[in-house]
Amino acid sequence: MIVDDENVARALFSPKMVVNGILQPEAFKLRSTISEDYLSVMRMSICSWREDIMAIPQHKKRILYGYASLNVGEIRNIVLNGVEFDIIDCSNRTCLSHAGIFVVVNGEKLVGGRLLKSVSDASAQDFLELAIQRKLVDIAQKNVCAL
């Protein structure tokens, strides 16, 4: 169980997630290409969290910029109609600090590229996903650190 007073770090990559030092909604977008169902974060209470971020693969179009620190309780307490947030431990042998931000909308898990049954159409879902991303950006922007 991850407690509310814990902090997690979201790895940030340029140029998509950070532009001129400003965090973009893309930093909290679930990828449709892999049907992503949570946003990866690292538990800052686990001593290997920095090394775990540094081990994330990079390439020409994805250069590690740094990370944003977010409070678990603040994420869980986001107010958005019908939307619930939770942070769950996803650790494994190679990444001890790994966790995920899971989003549930009207009782249904949000998955990148998958239309929710409770949403009227793709444009309504795009709007909802952008609202979710903005809420997370608002929390994260307060604690962005370059590496």
Coordinates of N, CA and C in Angstrom, one line a residue:
M1 N 0.8 -1.2 0.0 CA 0.0 0.0 0.0 C 0.9 1.2 0.0
I2 N 0.6 2.1 -0.9 CA 1.3 3.4 -1.0 C 0.5 4.4 -0.2
V3 N 1.1 5.0 0.8 CA 0.4 6.0 1.7 C 0.3 7.4 1.0
D4 N -0.7 8.2 1.5 CA -0.9 9.5 0.9 C 0.2 10.5 1.1
D5 N 1.1 10.3 2.1 CA 2.1 11.3 2.3 C 3.4 11.0 1.5
E6 N 3.4 9.9 0.8 CA 4.5 9.5 -0.1 C 4.5 10.4 -1.3
N7 N 5.7 10.5 -1.9 CA 5.9 11.2 -3.2 C 6.3 10.3 -4.3
V8 N 5.9 10.5 -5.5 CA 6.4 9.7 -6.6 C 7.0 10.7 -7.7
A9 N 7.8 10.1 -8.5 CA 8.5 10.9 -9.5 C 8.1 10.4 -10.9
R10 N 7.7 11.3 -11.8 CA 7.4 11.0 -13.1 C 8.6 11.4 -14.0
A11 N 9.2 10.4 -14.7 CA 10.3 10.8 -15.6 C 9.8 11.6 -16.7
L12 N 10.5 12.7 -17.1 CA 10.1 13.6 -18.1 C 11.1 13.6 -19.3
F13 N 10.6 13.5 -20.5 CA 11.5 13.4 -21.6 C 11.2 14.6 -22.6
S14 N 12.3 15.1 -23.2 CA 12.0 16.2 -24.2 C 12.2 15.5 -25.5
P15 N 11.6 16.1 -26.5 CA 10.9 17.3 -26.6 C 9.4 17.2 -26.3
K16 N 8.8 16.0 -26.2 CA 7.3 15.9 -26.1 C 6.8 16.4 -24.7
M17 N 7.4 16.0 -23.6 CA 6.9 16.3 -22.3 C 7.2 17.6 -21.7
V18 N 8.3 18.2 -22.2 CA 8.8 19.5 -21.6 C 9.3 20.3 -22.8
V19 N 8.7 21.6 -22.9 CA 9.1 22.5 -23.9 C 9.5 23.8 -23.2
N20 N 10.7 24.2 -23.4 CA 11.3 25.5 -22.8 C 11.0 25.5 -21.3
G21 N 11.2 24.3 -20.7 CA 11.1 24.2 -19.2 C 9.6 24.1 -18.7
I22 N 8.7 24.1 -19.6 CA 7.3 24.1 -19.3 C 6.7 22.7 -19.5
L23 N 6.2 22.1 -18.5 CA 5.6 20.8 -18.6 C 4.3 20.8 -19.4
Q24 N 4.3 19.8 -20.3 CA 3.2 19.7 -21.3 C 2.2 18.6 -20.9
P25 N 0.9 18.6 -21.3 CA 0.0 17.6 -21.0 C 0.4 16.2 -21.5
E26 N 1.2 16.2 -22.5 CA 1.8 14.9 -23.1 C 2.5 14.1 -22.0
A27 N 3.0 14.8 -21.0 CA 3.7 14.1 -19.9 C 2.8 13.1 -19.2
F28 N 1.5 13.3 -19.3 CA 0.6 12.4 -18.6 C -0.4 11.8 -19.5
K29 N 0.0 11.5 -20.7 CA -0.9 10.8 -21.7 C -0.6 9.3 -21.8
L30 N -1.7 8.6 -21.7 CA -1.6 7.1 -21.8 C -1.3 6.8 -23.3
R31 N -0.3 6.0 -23.6 CA 0.0 5.7 -25.0 C -0.9 4.6 -25.6
S32 N -1.5 5.0 -26.7 CA -2.5 4.1 -27.4 C -1.7 2.9 -28.1
T33 N -0.5 3.2 -28.5 CA 0.3 2.2 -29.2 C 0.5 0.9 -28.4
I34 N 0.5 1.0 -27.1 CA 0.7 -0.2 -26.3 C -0.5 -0.4 -25.3
S35 N -1.6 0.2 -25.6 CA -2.8 0.1 -24.7 C -2.4 0.3 -23.3
E36 N -1.6 1.4 -23.0 CA -1.1 1.7 -21.7 C -2.3 1.9 -20.7
D37 N -2.3 1.3 -19.6 CA -3.4 1.4 -18.6 C -3.0 2.1 -17.3
Y38 N -1.7 2.6 -17.2 CA -1.3 3.4 -16.1 C -0.1 4.2 -16.5
L39 N 0.1 5.3 -15.7 CA 1.3 6.2 -16.0 C 2.4 5.7 -15.0
S40 N 3.5 5.4 -15.6 CA 4.7 4.9 -14.7 C 5.2 6.1 -13.9
V41 N 5.5 5.8 -12.7 CA 6.2 6.7 -11.7 C 7.1 5.9 -10.9
M42 N 8.0 6.6 -10.2 CA 8.9 5.9 -9.3 C 8.6 6.4 -7.9
R43 N 8.6 5.5 -6.9 CA 8.4 5.8 -5.5 C 9.6 6.4 -4.9
M44 N 9.6 7.7 -4.5 CA 10.7 8.4 -4.0 C 11.2 7.9 -2.6
S45 N 10.4 7.1 -2.0 CA 10.7 6.5 -0.7 C 11.6 5.3 -0.9
I46 N 11.8 4.8 -2.1 CA 12.7 3.6 -2.4 C 14.0 4.2 -2.9
C47 N 15.1 3.8 -2.2 CA 16.4 4.5 -2.4 C 16.9 4.4 -3.9
S48 N 16.4 3.4 -4.7 CA 16.9 3.3 -6.0 C 16.1 4.1 -7.1
W49 N 15.2 5.0 -6.6 CA 14.3 5.6 -7.6 C 15.1 6.5 -8.6
R50 N 16.1 7.1 -8.3 CA 16.9 7.9 -9.3 C 17.5 7.0 -10.3
E51 N 18.2 5.9 -9.8 CA 18.8 5.0 -10.7 C 17.7 4.4 -11.7
D52 N 16.6 4.1 -11.1 CA 15.5 3.5 -11.9 C 15.0 4.5 -13.0
I53 N 15.0 5.8 -12.7 CA 14.7 6.7 -13.8 C 15.8 6.8 -14.8
M54 N 17.0 6.8 -14.4 CA 18.2 6.9 -15.3 C 18.2 5.7 -16.2
A55 N 17.7 4.5 -15.8 CA 17.7 3.3 -16.6 C 16.7 3.2 -17.7
I56 N 15.7 4.2 -17.7 CA 14.7 4.2 -18.7 C 15.4 4.5 -20.1
P57 N 15.1 3.6 -21.1 CA 15.7 3.8 -22.4 C 15.4 5.2 -23.0
Q58 N 16.5 5.7 -23.7 CA 16.4 7.0 -24.4 C 16.8 6.7 -25.8
H59 N 16.4 7.6 -26.7 CA 16.8 7.6 -28.1 C 16.7 9.0 -28.7
K60 N 16.9 9.2 -29.9 CA 17.0 10.5 -30.5 C 15.8 11.4 -30.3
K61 N 14.6 10.8 -30.3 CA 13.3 11.5 -30.1 C 12.9 11.5 -28.7
R62 N 13.7 11.0 -27.8 CA 13.2 10.9 -26.4 C 14.5 11.0 -25.5
I63 N 14.8 12.2 -25.1 CA 15.9 12.5 -24.2 C 15.5 12.8 -22.8
L64 N 16.0 12.1 -21.8 CA 15.7 12.4 -20.4 C 15.9 13.8 -20.0
Y65 N 14.9 14.5 -19.6 CA 15.0 15.9 -19.2 C 15.2 16.0 -17.7
G66 N 14.4 15.2 -17.0 CA 14.4 15.2 -15.5 C 13.2 14.5 -15.0
Y67 N 12.6 15.0 -13.9 CA 11.5 14.4 -13.3 C 10.6 15.4 -12.7
A68 N 9.3 15.0 -12.4 CA 8.4 15.9 -11.6 C 8.0 15.0 -10.4
S69 N 8.1 15.7 -9.3 CA 7.7 15.1 -8.0 C 6.2 15.4 -7.7
L70 N 5.4 14.4 -7.4 CA 4.0 14.5 -7.1 C 3.7 13.8 -5.8
N71 N 2.8 14.5 -5.0 CA 2.4 13.8 -3.8 C 1.2 12.9 -4.1
V72 N 1.3 11.7 -3.5 CA 0.3 10.7 -3.7 C -1.1 11.1 -3.3
G73 N -1.2 11.7 -2.1 CA -2.4 12.2 -1.5 C -3.1 13.2 -2.4
E74 N -2.2 14.1 -2.9 CA -2.7 15.2 -3.8 C -3.3 14.6 -5.1
I75 N -2.7 13.6 -5.6 CA -3.2 12.9 -6.8 C -4.5 12.2 -6.5
R76 N -4.5 11.5 -5.4 CA -5.8 10.8 -5.1 C -6.9 11.7 -4.8
N77 N -6.6 12.9 -4.4 CA -7.7 13.9 -4.0 C -8.1 14.8 -5.2
I78 N -7.6 14.6 -6.4 CA -8.0 15.4 -7.5 C -9.5 15.3 -7.7
V79 N -10.2 16.4 -7.8 CA -11.6 16.4 -8.0 C -11.9 16.7 -9.5
L80 N -12.5 15.6 -10.1 CA -12.9 15.7 -11.5 C -14.1 14.7 -11.6
N81 N -15.3 15.2 -12.0 CA -16.5 14.5 -12.0 C -16.4 13.1 -12.6
G82 N -16.7 12.0 -11.8 CA -16.6 10.6 -12.2 C -15.3 10.0 -12.4
V83 N -14.2 10.8 -12.0 CA -12.8 10.3 -12.2 C -12.2 10.0 -10.8
E84 N -11.6 8.8 -10.7 CA -10.8 8.5 -9.5 C -9.4 8.1 -9.9
F85 N -8.4 8.5 -9.0 CA -7.0 8.3 -9.3 C -6.5 7.4 -8.1
D86 N -5.6 6.5 -8.5 CA -4.9 5.7 -7.4 C -3.5 5.5 -7.9
I87 N -2.6 5.3 -6.9 CA -1.2 5.0 -7.2 C -1.0 3.6 -6.5
I88 N -0.5 2.7 -7.4 CA -0.3 1.3 -7.0 C 1.1 0.9 -7.2
D89 N 1.7 0.1 -6.3 CA 3.0 -0.4 -6.5 C 3.1 -1.4 -7.7
C90 N 4.0 -1.2 -8.6 CA 4.2 -2.1 -9.7 C 5.7 -2.6 -9.8
S91 N 6.3 -2.6 -8.6 CA 7.7 -3.0 -8.6 C 8.0 -4.4 -9.1
N92 N 9.2 -4.6 -9.6 CA 9.7 -5.9 -10.0 C 11.2 -6.0 -9.7
R93 N 11.8 -7.1 -10.0 CA 13.2 -7.3 -9.7 C 14.1 -6.3 -10.3
T94 N 13.8 -5.8 -11.5 CA 14.7 -4.8 -12.1 C 14.4 -3.3 -11.8
C95 N 13.2 -3.1 -11.3 CA 12.8 -1.7 -10.9 C 12.0 -1.7 -9.6
L96 N 12.8 -1.6 -8.5 CA 12.2 -1.7 -7.2 C 11.2 -0.6 -6.9
S97 N 11.4 0.6 -7.5 CA 10.6 1.8 -7.1 C 9.4 2.0 -8.0
H98 N 9.2 1.1 -9.0 CA 8.2 1.3 -10.0 C 6.8 1.3 -9.4
A99 N 6.0 2.2 -9.8 CA 4.5 2.3 -9.4 C 3.8 2.9 -10.6
G100 N 2.5 2.9 -10.4 CA 1.7 3.4 -11.5 C 0.5 4.3 -11.0
I101 N 0.2 5.4 -11.8 CA -1.0 6.2 -11.5 C -2.1 5.6 -12.4
F102 N -3.1 5.0 -11.8 CA -4.2 4.4 -12.5 C -5.4 5.4 -12.4
V103 N -6.1 5.5 -13.5 CA -7.3 6.4 -13.6 C -8.5 5.5 -13.9
V104 N -9.6 5.8 -13.2 CA -10.8 5.1 -13.4 C -11.9 6.1 -13.6
V105 N -12.6 6.0 -14.7 CA -13.7 6.9 -15.1 C -15.0 6.2 -15.0
N106 N -15.9 6.7 -14.2 CA -17.2 6.0 -14.0 C -17.1 4.5 -13.8
G107 N -16.1 4.1 -13.0 CA -16.0 2.7 -12.7 C -15.2 1.9 -13.7
E108 N -14.7 2.5 -14.8 CA -14.0 1.9 -15.9 C -12.6 2.4 -16.0
K109 N -11.6 1.4 -16.0 CA -10.2 1.8 -16.1 C -9.9 2.5 -17.5
L110 N -9.2 3.6 -17.4 CA -8.8 4.4 -18.6 C -7.6 3.7 -19.2
V111 N -7.7 3.4 -20.5 CA -6.7 2.7 -21.2 C -6.4 3.6 -22.5
G112 N -5.1 3.8 -22.8 CA -4.7 4.6 -23.9 C -5.3 4.0 -25.2
G113 N -6.0 4.8 -26.0 CA -6.5 4.3 -27.3 C -7.8 3.6 -27.3
R114 N -8.3 3.4 -26.1 CA -9.6 2.6 -25.9 C -10.7 3.6 -25.5
L115 N -11.8 3.6 -26.2 CA -13.0 4.4 -25.9 C -13.7 3.9 -24.7
L116 N -14.0 4.8 -23.8 CA -14.8 4.4 -22.6 C -16.2 4.1 -22.9
K117 N -16.8 3.2 -22.3 CA -18.3 2.9 -22.6 C -19.2 4.0 -22.1
S118 N -18.7 4.7 -21.0 CA -19.6 5.7 -20.4 C -19.4 7.1 -21.0
V119 N -18.6 7.2 -22.0 CA -18.4 8.5 -22.7 C -19.1 8.4 -24.1
S120 N -19.7 9.6 -24.4 CA -20.6 9.6 -25.6 C -19.8 9.4 -26.9
D121 N -18.6 10.0 -27.1 CA -17.9 9.9 -28.3 C -16.4 10.2 -28.1
A122 N -15.6 10.0 -29.2 CA -14.2 10.2 -29.1 C -13.8 11.6 -28.7
S123 N -14.6 12.6 -29.2 CA -14.2 14.0 -28.8 C -14.5 14.3 -27.4
A124 N -15.5 13.7 -26.8 CA -15.8 13.9 -25.4 C -14.7 13.2 -24.6
Q125 N -14.2 12.1 -25.0 CA -13.2 11.4 -24.3 C -11.8 12.2 -24.4
D126 N -11.5 12.7 -25.6 CA -10.3 13.5 -25.8 C -10.4 14.7 -24.8
F127 N -11.5 15.3 -24.6 CA -11.7 16.5 -23.7 C -11.4 16.0 -22.3
L128 N -12.0 14.9 -21.9 CA -11.9 14.3 -20.6 C -10.4 14.0 -20.3
E129 N -9.7 13.3 -21.2 CA -8.3 12.9 -21.1 C -7.5 14.2 -20.9
L130 N -7.7 15.2 -21.7 CA -7.0 16.5 -21.5 C -7.2 17.1 -20.1
A131 N -8.4 17.0 -19.6 CA -8.7 17.6 -18.3 C -7.9 16.8 -17.2
I132 N -7.9 15.4 -17.4 CA -7.1 14.6 -16.5 C -5.6 15.0 -16.6
Q133 N -5.1 15.1 -17.8 CA -3.7 15.5 -18.0 C -3.4 16.8 -17.3
R134 N -4.3 17.8 -17.5 CA -4.1 19.2 -16.9 C -4.0 19.1 -15.4
K135 N -4.9 18.3 -14.8 CA -4.9 18.2 -13.3 C -3.6 17.7 -12.8
L136 N -3.0 16.7 -13.5 CA -1.7 16.1 -13.1 C -0.6 17.1 -13.4
V137 N -0.7 17.8 -14.5 CA 0.3 18.8 -14.8 C 0.3 19.9 -13.7
D138 N -0.8 20.3 -13.3 CA -0.9 21.4 -12.3 C -0.2 20.9 -11.0
I139 N -0.3 19.7 -10.6 CA 0.4 19.2 -9.4 C 1.9 19.1 -9.7
A140 N 2.3 18.5 -10.9 CA 3.6 18.2 -11.2 C 4.5 19.4 -11.5
Q141 N 3.9 20.5 -12.1 CA 4.6 21.7 -12.5 C 5.3 22.4 -11.3
K142 N 4.7 22.1 -10.1 CA 5.3 22.8 -8.9 C 6.7 22.2 -8.5
N143 N 7.0 21.0 -9.0 CA 8.2 20.3 -8.6 C 8.9 19.6 -9.7
V144 N 9.2 20.4 -10.8 CA 10.0 19.8 -11.9 C 11.5 20.0 -11.7
C145 N 12.2 19.0 -11.8 CA 13.7 19.0 -11.6 C 14.4 18.5 -12.8
A146 N 15.4 19.2 -13.3 CA 16.2 18.8 -14.5 C 17.3 17.9 -13.9
L147 N 17.7 16.9 -14.7 CA 18.8 16.0 -14.3 C 20.0 16.3 -15.2

